[in-house]
Amino acid sequence: MCGISGVFRFHTARQGMAATVQRMTDAIRHRGPEDEGYLLIETRNNRHRLAAGPDTVREIREQLPQVTALNQEAFDLALGHRRFAILDLSAGGHQPYCDASRTVGGVFNGLIYNHEEVRSELEARGFVFRTACDTEVLFQAYNCWGEDCFSKLNGTWAVALYDFVRQELVLSRDRLGKKPLYLYWDGAALYFASEIKAILRVITAAVRINEQAVFDYLISGCRDLDNSTFFEGITSLPAGTVLRISPGGKQVSRTYWSLQPDRHHLPASTSPLEVARHLRHLLEDAVRIRLRADVPIGIELSGGVDSSAVAGLSSSVHGRPLSCFTVGYPQSQWNEEPYARKVASHFGMVHHVVRSPERWFWNEAEAFIGLHEEPFHSPNLHTQQTVWRLMHNSGIRVILYGAGGDEVFAGYRKDYFYRHLRDLLRRGSLYTLARNFLNFSELSSGQLLAKAVQQFLPSKSNHGLRQTAWLGSSLQGRSVQASHAGSAEMQLYLNMTRLKMPYWLSSNDKNSLAIPVEVRAPLLDYRVVEFAFQLPVRLLIRDGWLKWILRRAVDDLLPPDITWRRQ
């Protein structure tokens, strides 16, 4: 868990690169206050220097020059790193990393959950490790398999590595894009960082507002569409991508993983029980590898089935009680504390209830808005960060939570249930439609009928909104980029890849690393996501229950009134 930054100048080395990358790295100090480091390279001859900064751990700082001392030297590639230590808390986890043979070096933000398995495979091939850190595993994996290594890793990452042999910069993000990597090209150089503010601190050109992003947000509430940001020219490296860049600026991009919109359904002979058992196995392993840390771990527990499943699986896999934290609300209709308390008691967990006064948001609003850099959807983000901060103050450094359950297993009534009813009606599956309608767990039949009719009626056009004066002349006439799907199946795909998940992941990353804590989402393990996206929607929504297959997979783990709780 860290922050990375860098500049790659094309065609020519230049003095001042050390100062530039230090300014970028200082802008994201909050992401890694425990350590900092720099790697500066002249790619023409592979001359490189490692450097320290004021926050570099003393053991490393005493061996390296200060980055300020290198400002008069000419380089064309500069990398910076801030560290928040989770694995191998010693100086062995310091970055930037350079291997002993000087074939690869670079910076890495994230964590490789299956680092033990990958390390064992590499050791069997003759690789020798100097540290217990996953950083070394990642870079040695690249030495072994090249860019194919990313398909072997299970974790979260944004990495910038320099291949000394091929003399290329390699950028990569994890499959779902849990770790951000923002890019800005000015024709002469590439700037990249974990947060936009690091780029804005050093570029000299005036950055314009991305008016299309503003329009999409105002009209449809969507953000981060197609890797865009609210800043013209600043984009995100696409998830599941490897980008190679030569010193001359030539780019070669490859997608190594992606979800497909069409579900490859399981064989008809596969029973729901078999599906649930396999999903349970995947979930158990996803939790198991996310319990690897050299710092204390806690659970964010809301009382819903997603976080309760994570809490239950963590307790059974971990073998000893974990601490869990719940937000208590004064409004009874929103307060899930009693359910969370029941889950915590069921598994013998140490339970903490957090009360979040409304005034906290207003007291911290300016700093919070600056942290997120772009508009966000709700003050609920601040409530979540408040919980995480209190967990941090209790000594917790790694948090497991239930993020992703709604997007992976169809948990949104408006997005999925009504569309599924419509899909069933179109196919003539009237019996299945009736069972879902009459047994719906969240609304009575009368309430559901009113909501469903509302959804099925033709929606009002946004054209009138587009021409209103409050949008401003520069926004009028634009078309909405956020298209919603007709079917539940396609809506699941769009929410995961384009409409919801990219925004949720980037906002949660900024929320957590501002504290800092590391948040881990077992329900977003890529194996779980791949498996769920093979399943027919009838296993996700069944007999009136959203997330039916997830509930079935943890049926014997949780109390029944948690698994099958009606709203």
PDB file of N, CA, C and O in Angstrom, residues 28-61:
ATOM      1  N   ILE A  28       1.715  13.300  -2.453  1.00  0.00           N
ATOM      2  CA  ILE A  28       0.974  12.109  -2.015  1.00  0.00           C
ATOM      3  C   ILE A  28       1.642  11.474  -0.804  1.00  0.00           C
ATOM      4  O   ILE A  28       1.569  10.264  -0.597  1.00  0.00           O
ATOM      5  N   ARG A  29       2.271  12.295   0.010  1.00  0.00           N
ATOM      6  CA  ARG A  29       2.954  11.789   1.202  1.00  0.00           C
ATOM      7  C   ARG A  29       2.005  11.028   2.115  1.00  0.00           C
ATOM      8  O   ARG A  29       2.389  10.051   2.765  1.00  0.00           O
ATOM      9  N   HIS A  30       0.724  11.468   2.166  1.00  0.00           N
ATOM     10  CA  HIS A  30      -0.255  10.819   3.049  1.00  0.00           C
ATOM     11  C   HIS A  30      -0.435   9.342   2.735  1.00  0.00           C
ATOM     12  O   HIS A  30      -0.809   8.561   3.605  1.00  0.00           O
ATOM     13  N   ARG A  31      -0.148   8.936   1.496  1.00  0.00           N
ATOM     14  CA  ARG A  31      -0.324   7.536   1.108  1.00  0.00           C
ATOM     15  C   ARG A  31       0.770   6.635   1.682  1.00  0.00           C
ATOM     16  O   ARG A  31       0.595   5.410   1.727  1.00  0.00           O
ATOM     17  N   GLY A  32       1.877   7.221   2.087  1.00  0.00           N
ATOM     18  CA  GLY A  32       2.975   6.422   2.620  1.00  0.00           C
ATOM     19  C   GLY A  32       3.906   7.268   3.456  1.00  0.00           C
ATOM     20  O   GLY A  32       5.008   7.629   3.019  1.00  0.00           O
ATOM     21  N   PRO A  33       3.506   7.616   4.666  1.00  0.00           N
ATOM     22  CA  PRO A  33       4.331   8.505   5.492  1.00  0.00           C
ATOM     23  C   PRO A  33       5.544   7.827   6.121  1.00  0.00           C
ATOM     24  O   PRO A  33       6.375   8.504   6.728  1.00  0.00           O
ATOM     25  N   GLU A  34       5.673   6.500   5.958  1.00  0.00           N
ATOM     26  CA  GLU A  34       6.703   5.769   6.681  1.00  0.00           C
ATOM     27  C   GLU A  34       8.050   5.726   5.964  1.00  0.00           C
ATOM     28  O   GLU A  34       9.074   5.450   6.586  1.00  0.00           O
ATOM     29  N   ASP A  35       8.058   5.961   4.645  1.00  0.00           N
ATOM     30  CA  ASP A  35       9.298   5.800   3.889  1.00  0.00           C
ATOM     31  C   ASP A  35       9.132   6.471   2.529  1.00  0.00           C
ATOM     32  O   ASP A  35       8.008   6.621   2.032  1.00  0.00           O
ATOM     33  N   GLU A  36      10.229   6.888   1.930  1.00  0.00           N
ATOM     34  CA  GLU A  36      10.198   7.417   0.566  1.00  0.00           C
ATOM     35  C   GLU A  36      11.489   7.040  -0.139  1.00  0.00           C
ATOM     36  O   GLU A  36      12.510   6.747   0.497  1.00  0.00           O
ATOM     37  N   GLY A  37      11.440   7.020  -1.478  1.00  0.00           N
ATOM     38  CA  GLY A  37      12.629   6.686  -2.249  1.00  0.00           C
ATOM     39  C   GLY A  37      12.473   7.072  -3.702  1.00  0.00           C
ATOM     40  O   GLY A  37      11.351   7.321  -4.183  1.00  0.00           O
ATOM     41  N   TYR A  38      13.620   7.134  -4.411  1.00  0.00           N
ATOM     42  CA  TYR A  38      13.638   7.611  -5.794  1.00  0.00           C
ATOM     43  C   TYR A  38      14.603   6.779  -6.628  1.00  0.00           C
ATOM     44  O   TYR A  38      15.633   6.303  -6.138  1.00  0.00           O
ATOM     45  N   LEU A  39      14.242   6.628  -7.916  1.00  0.00           N
ATOM     46  CA  LEU A  39      15.098   6.000  -8.909  1.00  0.00           C
ATOM     47  C   LEU A  39      15.134   6.907 -10.127  1.00  0.00           C
ATOM     48  O   LEU A  39      14.087   7.223 -10.696  1.00  0.00           O
ATOM     49  N   LEU A  40      16.334   7.336 -10.506  1.00  0.00           N
ATOM     50  CA  LEU A  40      16.511   8.221 -11.660  1.00  0.00           C
ATOM     51  C   LEU A  40      17.394   7.527 -12.681  1.00  0.00           C
ATOM     52  O   LEU A  40      18.442   6.958 -12.333  1.00  0.00           O
ATOM     53  N   ILE A  41      16.969   7.556 -13.948  1.00  0.00           N
ATOM     54  CA  ILE A  41      17.618   6.766 -14.990  1.00  0.00           C
ATOM     55  C   ILE A  41      17.857   7.628 -16.218  1.00  0.00           C
ATOM     56  O   ILE A  41      16.998   8.425 -16.616  1.00  0.00           O
ATOM     57  N   GLU A  42      19.022   7.466 -16.797  1.00  0.00           N
ATOM     58  CA  GLU A  42      19.301   7.983 -18.132  1.00  0.00           C
ATOM     59  C   GLU A  42      19.229   6.783 -19.064  1.00  0.00           C
ATOM     60  O   GLU A  42      20.149   5.960 -19.115  1.00  0.00           O
ATOM     61  N   THR A  43      18.122   6.657 -19.788  1.00  0.00           N
ATOM     62  CA  THR A  43      17.837   5.418 -20.505  1.00  0.00           C
ATOM     63  C   THR A  43      18.790   5.170 -21.672  1.00  0.00           C
ATOM     64  O   THR A  43      18.948   4.031 -22.100  1.00  0.00           O
ATOM     65  N   ARG A  44      19.423   6.237 -22.190  1.00  0.00           N
ATOM     66  CA  ARG A  44      20.318   6.067 -23.346  1.00  0.00           C
ATOM     67  C   ARG A  44      21.434   5.084 -23.031  1.00  0.00           C
ATOM     68  O   ARG A  44      21.821   4.268 -23.874  1.00  0.00           O
ATOM     69  N   ASN A  45      21.934   5.124 -21.801  1.00  0.00           N
ATOM     70  CA  ASN A  45      23.033   4.231 -21.415  1.00  0.00           C
ATOM     71  C   ASN A  45      22.724   3.424 -20.154  1.00  0.00           C
ATOM     72  O   ASN A  45      23.600   2.764 -19.603  1.00  0.00           O
ATOM     73  N   ASN A  46      21.457   3.492 -19.700  1.00  0.00           N
ATOM     74  CA  ASN A  46      21.001   2.782 -18.498  1.00  0.00           C
ATOM     75  C   ASN A  46      21.707   3.232 -17.219  1.00  0.00           C
ATOM     76  O   ASN A  46      21.711   2.513 -16.212  1.00  0.00           O
ATOM     77  N   ARG A  47      22.326   4.407 -17.250  1.00  0.00           N
ATOM     78  CA  ARG A  47      22.911   4.947 -16.013  1.00  0.00           C
ATOM     79  C   ARG A  47      21.774   5.271 -15.052  1.00  0.00           C
ATOM     80  O   ARG A  47      20.778   5.904 -15.431  1.00  0.00           O
ATOM     81  N   HIS A  48      21.897   4.848 -13.803  1.00  0.00           N
ATOM     82  CA  HIS A  48      20.805   5.072 -12.862  1.00  0.00           C
ATOM     83  C   HIS A  48      21.347   5.365 -11.471  1.00  0.00           C
ATOM     84  O   HIS A  48      22.444   4.940 -11.105  1.00  0.00           O
ATOM     85  N   ARG A  49      20.545   6.106 -10.723  1.00  0.00           N
ATOM     86  CA  ARG A  49      20.897   6.456  -9.349  1.00  0.00           C
ATOM     87  C   ARG A  49      19.683   6.235  -8.455  1.00  0.00           C
ATOM     88  O   ARG A  49      18.567   6.644  -8.787  1.00  0.00           O
ATOM     89  N   LEU A  50      19.900   5.590  -7.328  1.00  0.00           N
ATOM     90  CA  LEU A  50      18.905   5.507  -6.273  1.00  0.00           C
ATOM     91  C   LEU A  50      19.136   6.658  -5.310  1.00  0.00           C
ATOM     92  O   LEU A  50      20.285   7.041  -5.054  1.00  0.00           O
ATOM     93  N   ALA A  51      18.057   7.226  -4.778  1.00  0.00           N
ATOM     94  CA  ALA A  51      18.192   8.379  -3.897  1.00  0.00           C
ATOM     95  C   ALA A  51      17.192   8.307  -2.758  1.00  0.00           C
ATOM     96  O   ALA A  51      16.169   7.615  -2.841  1.00  0.00           O
ATOM     97  N   ALA A  52      17.504   9.037  -1.702  1.00  0.00           N
ATOM     98  CA  ALA A  52      16.668   9.087  -0.509  1.00  0.00           C
ATOM     99  C   ALA A  52      16.038  10.460  -0.363  1.00  0.00           C
ATOM    100  O   ALA A  52      16.419  11.422  -1.044  1.00  0.00           O
ATOM    101  N   GLY A  53      15.071  10.563   0.547  1.00  0.00           N
ATOM    102  CA  GLY A  53      14.432  11.823   0.882  1.00  0.00           C
ATOM    103  C   GLY A  53      14.361  11.981   2.383  1.00  0.00           C
ATOM    104  O   GLY A  53      14.833  11.105   3.135  1.00  0.00           O
ATOM    105  N   PRO A  54      13.755  13.042   2.867  1.00  0.00           N
ATOM    106  CA  PRO A  54      13.704  13.282   4.316  1.00  0.00           C
ATOM    107  C   PRO A  54      13.022  12.173   5.108  1.00  0.00           C
ATOM    108  O   PRO A  54      13.375  11.938   6.265  1.00  0.00           O
ATOM    109  N   ASP A  55      12.026  11.490   4.502  1.00  0.00           N
ATOM    110  CA  ASP A  55      11.295  10.456   5.233  1.00  0.00           C
ATOM    111  C   ASP A  55      11.844   9.052   5.002  1.00  0.00           C
ATOM    112  O   ASP A  55      11.278   8.075   5.511  1.00  0.00           O
ATOM    113  N   THR A  56      12.918   8.930   4.250  1.00  0.00           N
ATOM    114  CA  THR A  56      13.484   7.605   4.005  1.00  0.00           C
ATOM    115  C   THR A  56      13.960   6.995   5.320  1.00  0.00           C
ATOM    116  O   THR A  56      14.557   7.684   6.155  1.00  0.00           O
ATOM    117  N   VAL A  57      13.693   5.703   5.506  1.00  0.00           N
ATOM    118  CA  VAL A  57      14.116   5.041   6.741  1.00  0.00           C
ATOM    119  C   VAL A  57      15.630   5.181   6.901  1.00  0.00           C
ATOM    120  O   VAL A  57      16.383   5.153   5.917  1.00  0.00           O
ATOM    121  N   ARG A  58      16.079   5.352   8.139  1.00  0.00           N
ATOM    122  CA  ARG A  58      17.473   5.715   8.392  1.00  0.00           C
ATOM    123  C   ARG A  58      18.451   4.707   7.802  1.00  0.00           C
ATOM    124  O   ARG A  58      19.486   5.087   7.244  1.00  0.00           O
ATOM    125  N   GLU A  59      18.134   3.432   7.894  1.00  0.00           N
ATOM    126  CA  GLU A  59      19.042   2.400   7.390  1.00  0.00           C
ATOM    127  C   GLU A  59      19.339   2.584   5.906  1.00  0.00           C
ATOM    128  O   GLU A  59      20.466   2.364   5.448  1.00  0.00           O
ATOM    129  N   ILE A  60      18.343   3.008   5.152  1.00  0.00           N
ATOM    130  CA  ILE A  60      18.522   3.246   3.718  1.00  0.00           C
ATOM    131  C   ILE A  60      19.102   4.639   3.475  1.00  0.00           C
ATOM    132  O   ILE A  60      19.969   4.825   2.612  1.00  0.00           O
ATOM    133  N   ARG A  61      18.626   5.609   4.229  1.00  0.00           N
ATOM    134  CA  ARG A  61      19.051   6.996   4.031  1.00  0.00           C
ATOM    135  C   ARG A  61      20.554   7.164   4.197  1.00  0.00           C
ATOM    136  O   ARG A  61      21.185   7.976   3.509  1.00  0.00           O
TER     137      ARG A  61
END
